[in-house]
PDB file of C-alpha atoms in Angstrom:
ATOM      1  CA  MET M  32       0.081  -0.130  -0.155  1.00 87.00           C
ATOM      2  CA  TYR M  33       3.190   2.634   0.739  1.00 97.00           C
ATOM      3  CA  THR M  34       6.294   2.913  -1.047  1.00 97.00           C
ATOM      4  CA  GLU M  35       8.073   5.504   0.816  1.00 97.00           C
ATOM      5  CA  ILE M  36       7.613   4.094   4.773  1.00 98.00           C
ATOM      6  CA  THR M  37       6.233   0.400   5.491  1.00 98.00           C
ATOM      7  CA  TYR M  38       3.760   0.075   8.275  1.00 98.00           C
ATOM      8  CA  THR M  39       3.666  -3.043  10.683  1.00 97.00           C
ATOM      9  CA  GLU M  40       0.815  -3.336  13.280  1.00 97.00           C
ATOM     10  CA  SER M  41       1.173  -5.996  16.450  1.00 96.00           C
ATOM     11  CA  ASP M  42      -0.695  -6.879  19.319  1.00 96.00           C
ATOM     12  CA  HIS M  43      -2.423  -2.801  19.310  1.00 97.00           C
ATOM     13  CA  ILE M  44       1.237  -1.275  18.099  1.00 98.00           C
ATOM     14  CA  GLY M  45       1.590   0.341  15.103  1.00 98.00           C
ATOM     15  CA  THR M  46       5.802   0.772  13.276  1.00 98.00           C
ATOM     16  CA  ILE M  47       5.694   3.001  11.324  1.00 98.00           C
ATOM     17  CA  THR M  48       9.690   3.369   9.883  1.00 98.00           C
ATOM     18  CA  ILE M  49      10.384   5.759   7.200  1.00 98.00           C
ATOM     19  CA  ASP M  50      11.826   3.714   4.587  1.00 98.00           C
ATOM     20  CA  ARG M  51      14.144   5.492   2.232  1.00 97.00           C
ATOM     21  CA  PRO M  52      17.691   4.952   3.717  1.00 96.00           C
ATOM     22  CA  ASP M  53      19.637   5.929   0.561  1.00 95.00           C
ATOM     23  CA  ALA M  54      18.362   9.567   0.561  1.00 95.00           C
ATOM     24  CA  ARG M  55      18.705   9.402   4.717  1.00 96.00           C
ATOM     25  CA  ASN M  56      14.929   9.246   5.331  1.00 97.00           C
ATOM     26  CA  ALA M  57      13.916  12.348   3.545  1.00 96.00           C
ATOM     27  CA  LEU M  58      11.294  13.349   2.962  1.00 95.00           C
ATOM     28  CA  THR M  59       9.239  14.083  -0.069  1.00 94.00           C
ATOM     29  CA  HIS M  60       5.325  14.837  -1.118  1.00 92.00           C
ATOM     30  CA  THR M  61       4.377  11.367  -1.417  1.00 94.00           C
ATOM     31  CA  THR M  62       6.310  10.433   2.441  1.00 95.00           C
ATOM     32  CA  TYR M  63       4.592  13.040   3.768  1.00 94.00           C
ATOM     33  CA  GLY M  64       1.436  12.004   2.468  1.00 95.00           C
ATOM     34  CA  GLU M  65       1.979   8.475   3.805  1.00 97.00           C
ATOM     35  CA  LEU M  66       2.889   9.083   6.816  1.00 96.00           C
ATOM     36  CA  ALA M  67      -0.038  10.807   6.718  1.00 96.00           C
ATOM     37  CA  ASP M  68      -2.191   8.294   5.936  1.00 97.00           C
ATOM     38  CA  ALA M  69      -0.449   5.484   7.987  1.00 97.00           C
ATOM     39  CA  VAL M  70      -1.624   8.028  11.468  1.00 97.00           C
ATOM     40  CA  ALA M  71      -5.064   8.905  10.732  1.00 96.00           C
ATOM     41  CA  ARG M  72      -5.765   5.671   9.990  1.00 96.00           C
ATOM     42  CA  THR M  73      -3.929   3.469  11.847  1.00 97.00           C
ATOM     43  CA  SER M  74      -6.422   1.093  14.671  1.00 96.00           C
ATOM     44  CA  ALA M  75      -3.587  -0.210  16.975  1.00 98.00           C
ATOM     45  CA  ARG M  76      -3.780   1.906  20.401  1.00 98.00           C
ATOM     46  CA  CYS M  77      -0.377   2.822  19.915  1.00 98.00           C
ATOM     47  CA  LEU M  78       2.109   4.168  17.132  1.00 98.00           C
ATOM     48  CA  ILE M  79       6.220   3.794  16.701  1.00 98.00           C
ATOM     49  CA  VAL M  80       7.591   6.857  14.133  1.00 98.00           C
ATOM     50  CA  THR M  81      10.828   5.328  13.613  1.00 98.00           C
ATOM     51  CA  GLY M  82      13.759   4.990  10.021  1.00 98.00           C
ATOM     52  CA  ALA M  83      15.092   2.802   8.583  1.00 98.00           C
ATOM     53  CA  ASP M  84      19.347   2.732   9.569  1.00 96.00           C
ATOM     54  CA  PRO M  85      21.314   5.004   8.901  1.00 96.00           C
ATOM     55  CA  ALA M  86      19.024   7.912  10.107  1.00 97.00           C
ATOM     56  CA  PHE M  87      15.363   8.409  11.781  1.00 98.00           C
ATOM     57  CA  CYS M  88      14.751  11.236   9.143  1.00 97.00           C
ATOM     58  CA  SER M  89      16.922  14.136   7.354  1.00 96.00           C
ATOM     59  CA  GLY M  90      14.640  16.128   6.695  1.00 92.00           C
ATOM     60  CA  ASP M  91      12.762  16.983   3.297  1.00 91.00           C
ATOM     61  CA  ASP M  92      14.627  16.368   0.564  1.00 91.00           C
ATOM     62  CA  VAL M  93      16.314  19.367  -1.375  1.00 80.00           C
ATOM     63  CA  LYS M  94      15.373  17.400  -4.829  1.00 76.00           C
ATOM     64  CA  GLN M  95      12.275  17.634  -4.075  1.00 75.00           C
ATOM     65  CA  VAL M  96      11.280  20.921  -2.890  1.00 57.00           C
ATOM     66  CA  MET M  97      14.015  22.676  -4.574  1.00 49.00           C
ATOM     67  CA  LEU M  98      11.761  22.287  -7.942  1.00 48.00           C
ATOM     68  CA  ALA M  99       8.312  22.690  -6.074  1.00 50.00           C
ATOM     69  CA  ALA M 100      10.270  26.310  -4.880  1.00 47.00           C
ATOM     70  CA  GLY M 101       9.834  27.709  -8.666  1.00 48.00           C
ATOM     71  CA  SER M 102       6.417  27.603  -8.775  1.00 48.00           C
ATOM     72  CA  GLY M 103       5.478  29.567  -5.576  1.00 50.00           C
ATOM     73  CA  SER M 104       4.403  32.845  -5.291  1.00 50.00           C
ATOM     74  CA  ARG M 105       7.080  35.689  -5.646  1.00 52.00           C
ATOM     75  CA  SER M 106       5.278  39.057  -4.634  1.00 57.00           C
ATOM     76  CA  GLY M 107       7.381  39.508  -1.167  1.00 61.00           C
ATOM     77  CA  GLU M 108       4.571  38.082   0.636  1.00 67.00           C
ATOM     78  CA  ARG M 109       4.731  36.395   3.948  1.00 61.00           C
ATOM     79  CA  PRO M 110       2.611  33.325   3.285  1.00 60.00           C
ATOM     80  CA  ALA M 111       0.515  32.996   7.788  1.00 60.00           C
ATOM     81  CA  PRO M 112       2.176  30.469   9.755  1.00 58.00           C
ATOM     82  CA  ARG M 113       0.365  27.158   9.815  1.00 63.00           C
ATOM     83  CA  LEU M 114       0.927  23.247   9.930  1.00 71.00           C
ATOM     84  CA  THR M 115       1.777  21.317   7.528  1.00 75.00           C
ATOM     85  CA  PRO M 116      -0.981  18.858   6.333  1.00 79.00           C
ATOM     86  CA  ALA M 117       1.377  15.712   8.061  1.00 85.00           C
ATOM     87  CA  ALA M 118       2.078  18.187  11.230  1.00 87.00           C
ATOM     88  CA  GLY M 119      -1.648  18.680  11.857  1.00 88.00           C
ATOM     89  CA  VAL M 120      -2.837  14.564  11.766  1.00 92.00           C
ATOM     90  CA  LEU M 121      -0.010  14.024  13.634  1.00 92.00           C
ATOM     91  CA  LEU M 122      -0.954  16.220  16.540  1.00 90.00           C
ATOM     92  CA  ARG M 123      -4.262  15.728  16.743  1.00 92.00           C
ATOM     93  CA  SER M 124      -3.938  11.672  16.710  1.00 96.00           C
ATOM     94  CA  ASP M 125      -5.480  10.456  19.838  1.00 96.00           C
ATOM     95  CA  VAL M 126      -2.247   7.951  19.627  1.00 97.00           C
ATOM     96  CA  PRO M 127       0.014   8.204  21.489  1.00 98.00           C
ATOM     97  CA  ILE M 128       3.097   8.328  19.108  1.00 98.00           C
ATOM     98  CA  VAL M 129       6.323   7.107  20.840  1.00 98.00           C
ATOM     99  CA  ALA M 130       9.795   8.778  18.619  1.00 98.00           C
ATOM    100  CA  ALA M 131      12.397   5.573  18.149  1.00 98.00           C
ATOM    101  CA  VAL M 132      15.339   8.316  17.384  1.00 98.00           C
ATOM    102  CA  ASN M 133      17.742   5.509  15.769  1.00 98.00           C
ATOM    103  CA  GLY M 134      20.127   8.630  14.283  1.00 98.00           C
ATOM    104  CA  ALA M 135      19.619  11.775  13.056  1.00 98.00           C
ATOM    105  CA  ALA M 136      16.572  13.842  12.986  1.00 98.00           C
ATOM    106  CA  VAL M 137      18.094  17.323  10.971  1.00 96.00           C
ATOM    107  CA  GLY M 138      15.470  19.663   9.690  1.00 91.00           C
ATOM    108  CA  TRP M 139      11.498  18.025   9.685  1.00 92.00           C
ATOM    109  CA  GLY M 140      13.113  15.013  10.981  1.00 95.00           C
ATOM    110  CA  MET M 141      12.986  16.708  13.904  1.00 95.00           C
ATOM    111  CA  GLU M 142      10.198  18.194  14.239  1.00 93.00           C
ATOM    112  CA  LEU M 143       8.828  14.847  13.241  1.00 95.00           C
ATOM    113  CA  ALA M 144      10.658  13.606  16.655  1.00 97.00           C
ATOM    114  CA  LEU M 145       9.067  17.171  18.332  1.00 95.00           C
ATOM    115  CA  MET M 146       5.692  15.576  17.228  1.00 94.00           C
ATOM    116  CA  ALA M 147       5.845  12.983  19.342  1.00 96.00           C
ATOM    117  CA  ASP M 148       4.455  12.079  22.695  1.00 96.00           C
ATOM    118  CA  ILE M 149       7.284  10.222  23.912  1.00 97.00           C
ATOM    119  CA  ARG M 150      10.962  10.482  22.508  1.00 98.00           C
ATOM    120  CA  VAL M 151      13.175   7.535  23.525  1.00 98.00           C
ATOM    121  CA  ALA M 152      16.753   7.747  21.492  1.00 98.00           C
ATOM    122  CA  SER M 153      19.607   5.021  20.212  1.00 98.00           C
ATOM    123  CA  GLU M 154      23.434   6.623  20.871  1.00 98.00           C
ATOM    124  CA  ARG M 155      23.921   7.209  17.749  1.00 98.00           C
ATOM    125  CA  ALA M 156      20.976   9.907  17.386  1.00 98.00           C
ATOM    126  CA  ARG M 157      21.672  14.003  16.302  1.00 98.00           C
ATOM    127  CA  PHE M 158      19.502  16.103  17.187  1.00 98.00           C
ATOM    128  CA  GLY M 159      19.272  19.212  14.420  1.00 96.00           C
ATOM    129  CA  GLU M 160      16.936  22.641  13.793  1.00 93.00           C
ATOM    130  CA  LEU M 161      19.115  23.378  10.215  1.00 86.00           C
ATOM    131  CA  PHE M 162      16.284  25.582   9.312  1.00 83.00           C
ATOM    132  CA  VAL M 163      18.234  29.099   9.920  1.00 83.00           C
ATOM    133  CA  LYS M 164      21.876  27.357   7.636  1.00 85.00           C
ATOM    134  CA  ARG M 165      19.219  27.926   4.714  1.00 80.00           C
ATOM    135  CA  GLY M 166      17.497  31.395   5.799  1.00 78.00           C
ATOM    136  CA  LEU M 167      14.268  29.548   7.179  1.00 79.00           C
ATOM    137  CA  CYS M 168      11.818  29.114  10.316  1.00 77.00           C
ATOM    138  CA  SER M 169      10.880  25.118  11.412  1.00 78.00           C
ATOM    139  CA  ASP M 170       6.593  24.484  11.686  1.00 73.00           C
ATOM    140  CA  VAL M 171       4.994  26.066  13.715  1.00 70.00           C
ATOM    141  CA  ALA M 172       4.347  22.748  15.360  1.00 67.00           C
ATOM    142  CA  GLY M 173       7.955  22.107  15.923  1.00 73.00           C
ATOM    143  CA  ILE M 174       8.994  26.369  17.285  1.00 83.00           C
ATOM    144  CA  ALA M 175       6.406  25.876  20.716  1.00 87.00           C
ATOM    145  CA  ARG M 176       6.966  22.252  21.276  1.00 90.00           C
ATOM    146  CA  LEU M 177      10.796  22.732  21.876  1.00 94.00           C
ATOM    147  CA  SER M 178      10.196  25.421  24.131  1.00 93.00           C
ATOM    148  CA  GLN M 179       8.440  23.153  25.556  1.00 94.00           C
ATOM    149  CA  LEU M 180      10.150  20.362  25.815  1.00 94.00           C
ATOM    150  CA  VAL M 181      13.633  21.867  26.941  1.00 96.00           C
ATOM    151  CA  GLY M 182      12.894  25.691  28.139  1.00 94.00           C
ATOM    152  CA  ARG M 183      13.099  28.644  25.989  1.00 93.00           C
ATOM    153  CA  GLU M 184      16.366  29.708  26.091  1.00 95.00           C
ATOM    154  CA  HIS M 185      17.411  26.041  25.515  1.00 96.00           C
ATOM    155  CA  ALA M 186      15.092  26.220  22.175  1.00 94.00           C
ATOM    156  CA  ALA M 187      16.367  29.679  21.076  1.00 93.00           C
ATOM    157  CA  ASP M 188      20.254  28.395  20.936  1.00 95.00           C
ATOM    158  CA  LEU M 189      18.982  25.433  18.647  1.00 95.00           C
ATOM    159  CA  LEU M 190      16.753  27.654  16.638  1.00 93.00           C
ATOM    160  CA  LEU M 191      19.133  30.154  15.890  1.00 92.00           C
ATOM    161  CA  THR M 192      22.364  28.008  15.999  1.00 94.00           C
ATOM    162  CA  GLY M 193      20.855  25.393  14.059  1.00 93.00           C
ATOM    163  CA  ARG M 194      23.467  23.318  15.861  1.00 95.00           C
ATOM    164  CA  ILE M 195      23.638  19.316  16.086  1.00 97.00           C
ATOM    165  CA  ILE M 196      22.694  17.716  19.771  1.00 98.00           C
ATOM    166  CA  ASP M 197      24.139  14.399  20.444  1.00 98.00           C
ATOM    167  CA  ALA M 198      21.623  11.960  22.352  1.00 98.00           C
ATOM    168  CA  ASP M 199      23.280  12.889  25.571  1.00 98.00           C
ATOM    169  CA  GLU M 200      22.428  16.454  25.441  1.00 98.00           C
ATOM    170  CA  ALA M 201      19.253  15.891  24.646  1.00 98.00           C
ATOM    171  CA  ARG M 202      18.879  13.799  27.044  1.00 98.00           C
ATOM    172  CA  ALA M 203      20.434  16.149  29.994  1.00 98.00           C
ATOM    173  CA  LEU M 204      18.115  18.757  27.978  1.00 97.00           C
ATOM    174  CA  ARG M 205      15.250  16.735  28.525  1.00 96.00           C
ATOM    175  CA  LEU M 206      14.328  17.313  24.746  1.00 97.00           C
ATOM    176  CA  VAL M 207      14.249  12.669  24.681  1.00 98.00           C
ATOM    177  CA  SER M 208      13.181  10.613  28.177  1.00 97.00           C
ATOM    178  CA  GLU M 209      15.828   8.301  27.029  1.00 97.00           C
ATOM    179  CA  VAL M 210      18.831   7.085  25.404  1.00 98.00           C
ATOM    180  CA  VAL M 211      19.304   3.327  24.760  1.00 98.00           C
ATOM    181  CA  PRO M 212      21.845   1.600  22.809  1.00 98.00           C
ATOM    182  CA  HIS M 213      21.124   1.367  19.392  1.00 98.00           C
ATOM    183  CA  GLU M 214      19.930  -2.289  19.272  1.00 98.00           C
ATOM    184  CA  ARG M 215      17.709  -2.207  21.616  1.00 98.00           C
ATOM    185  CA  LEU M 216      16.234   1.302  20.289  1.00 98.00           C
ATOM    186  CA  LEU M 217      12.484  -0.662  19.483  1.00 97.00           C
ATOM    187  CA  ALA M 218      12.318  -2.753  21.977  1.00 97.00           C
ATOM    188  CA  ALA M 219      12.792   0.304  24.431  1.00 98.00           C
ATOM    189  CA  ALA M 220      10.072   1.883  22.795  1.00 98.00           C
ATOM    190  CA  TRP M 221       7.944  -0.954  22.737  1.00 96.00           C
ATOM    191  CA  ASP M 222       8.000  -0.704  26.112  1.00 94.00           C
TER     192      ASP M 222
END
């Protein structure tokens, strides 16, 4: 049914895996749509979101975004802040969502982790709000969730510098609830 994610369900727990490892699980329009569809349609009592190794999600597929950028408005007006459709589905879901962060979670990949109710990280996890390095701003939900989790000053540091932090620093900032050995990540998320 899906081409860029996989969805499995066992014992009322659904697992969504972003499955574009050659692109470090970068998101395309298709991936966003499939992710939103899987969350909206699930009959599971809990969802785990992860990425195919070696990354959790490296954000938007820049090649696709660059092609789409040519079709935007050139009026100079800034669009009003809004939720992306995938963010809306994730945030409005009544199913608890656990992010099992197995590697890089940068750009919208970090937003995806932030939108989960619980974040468990492998010791290989890395987090970064890289939007500022491209002259962009993170998703509306990401700004609010990050501030709630780590506090205003730490959120400002991450958002305004684009600095990448490792799993241990993410734990110290309370961005993730647990850091586990890589091979135990899914078991820890399942627990």
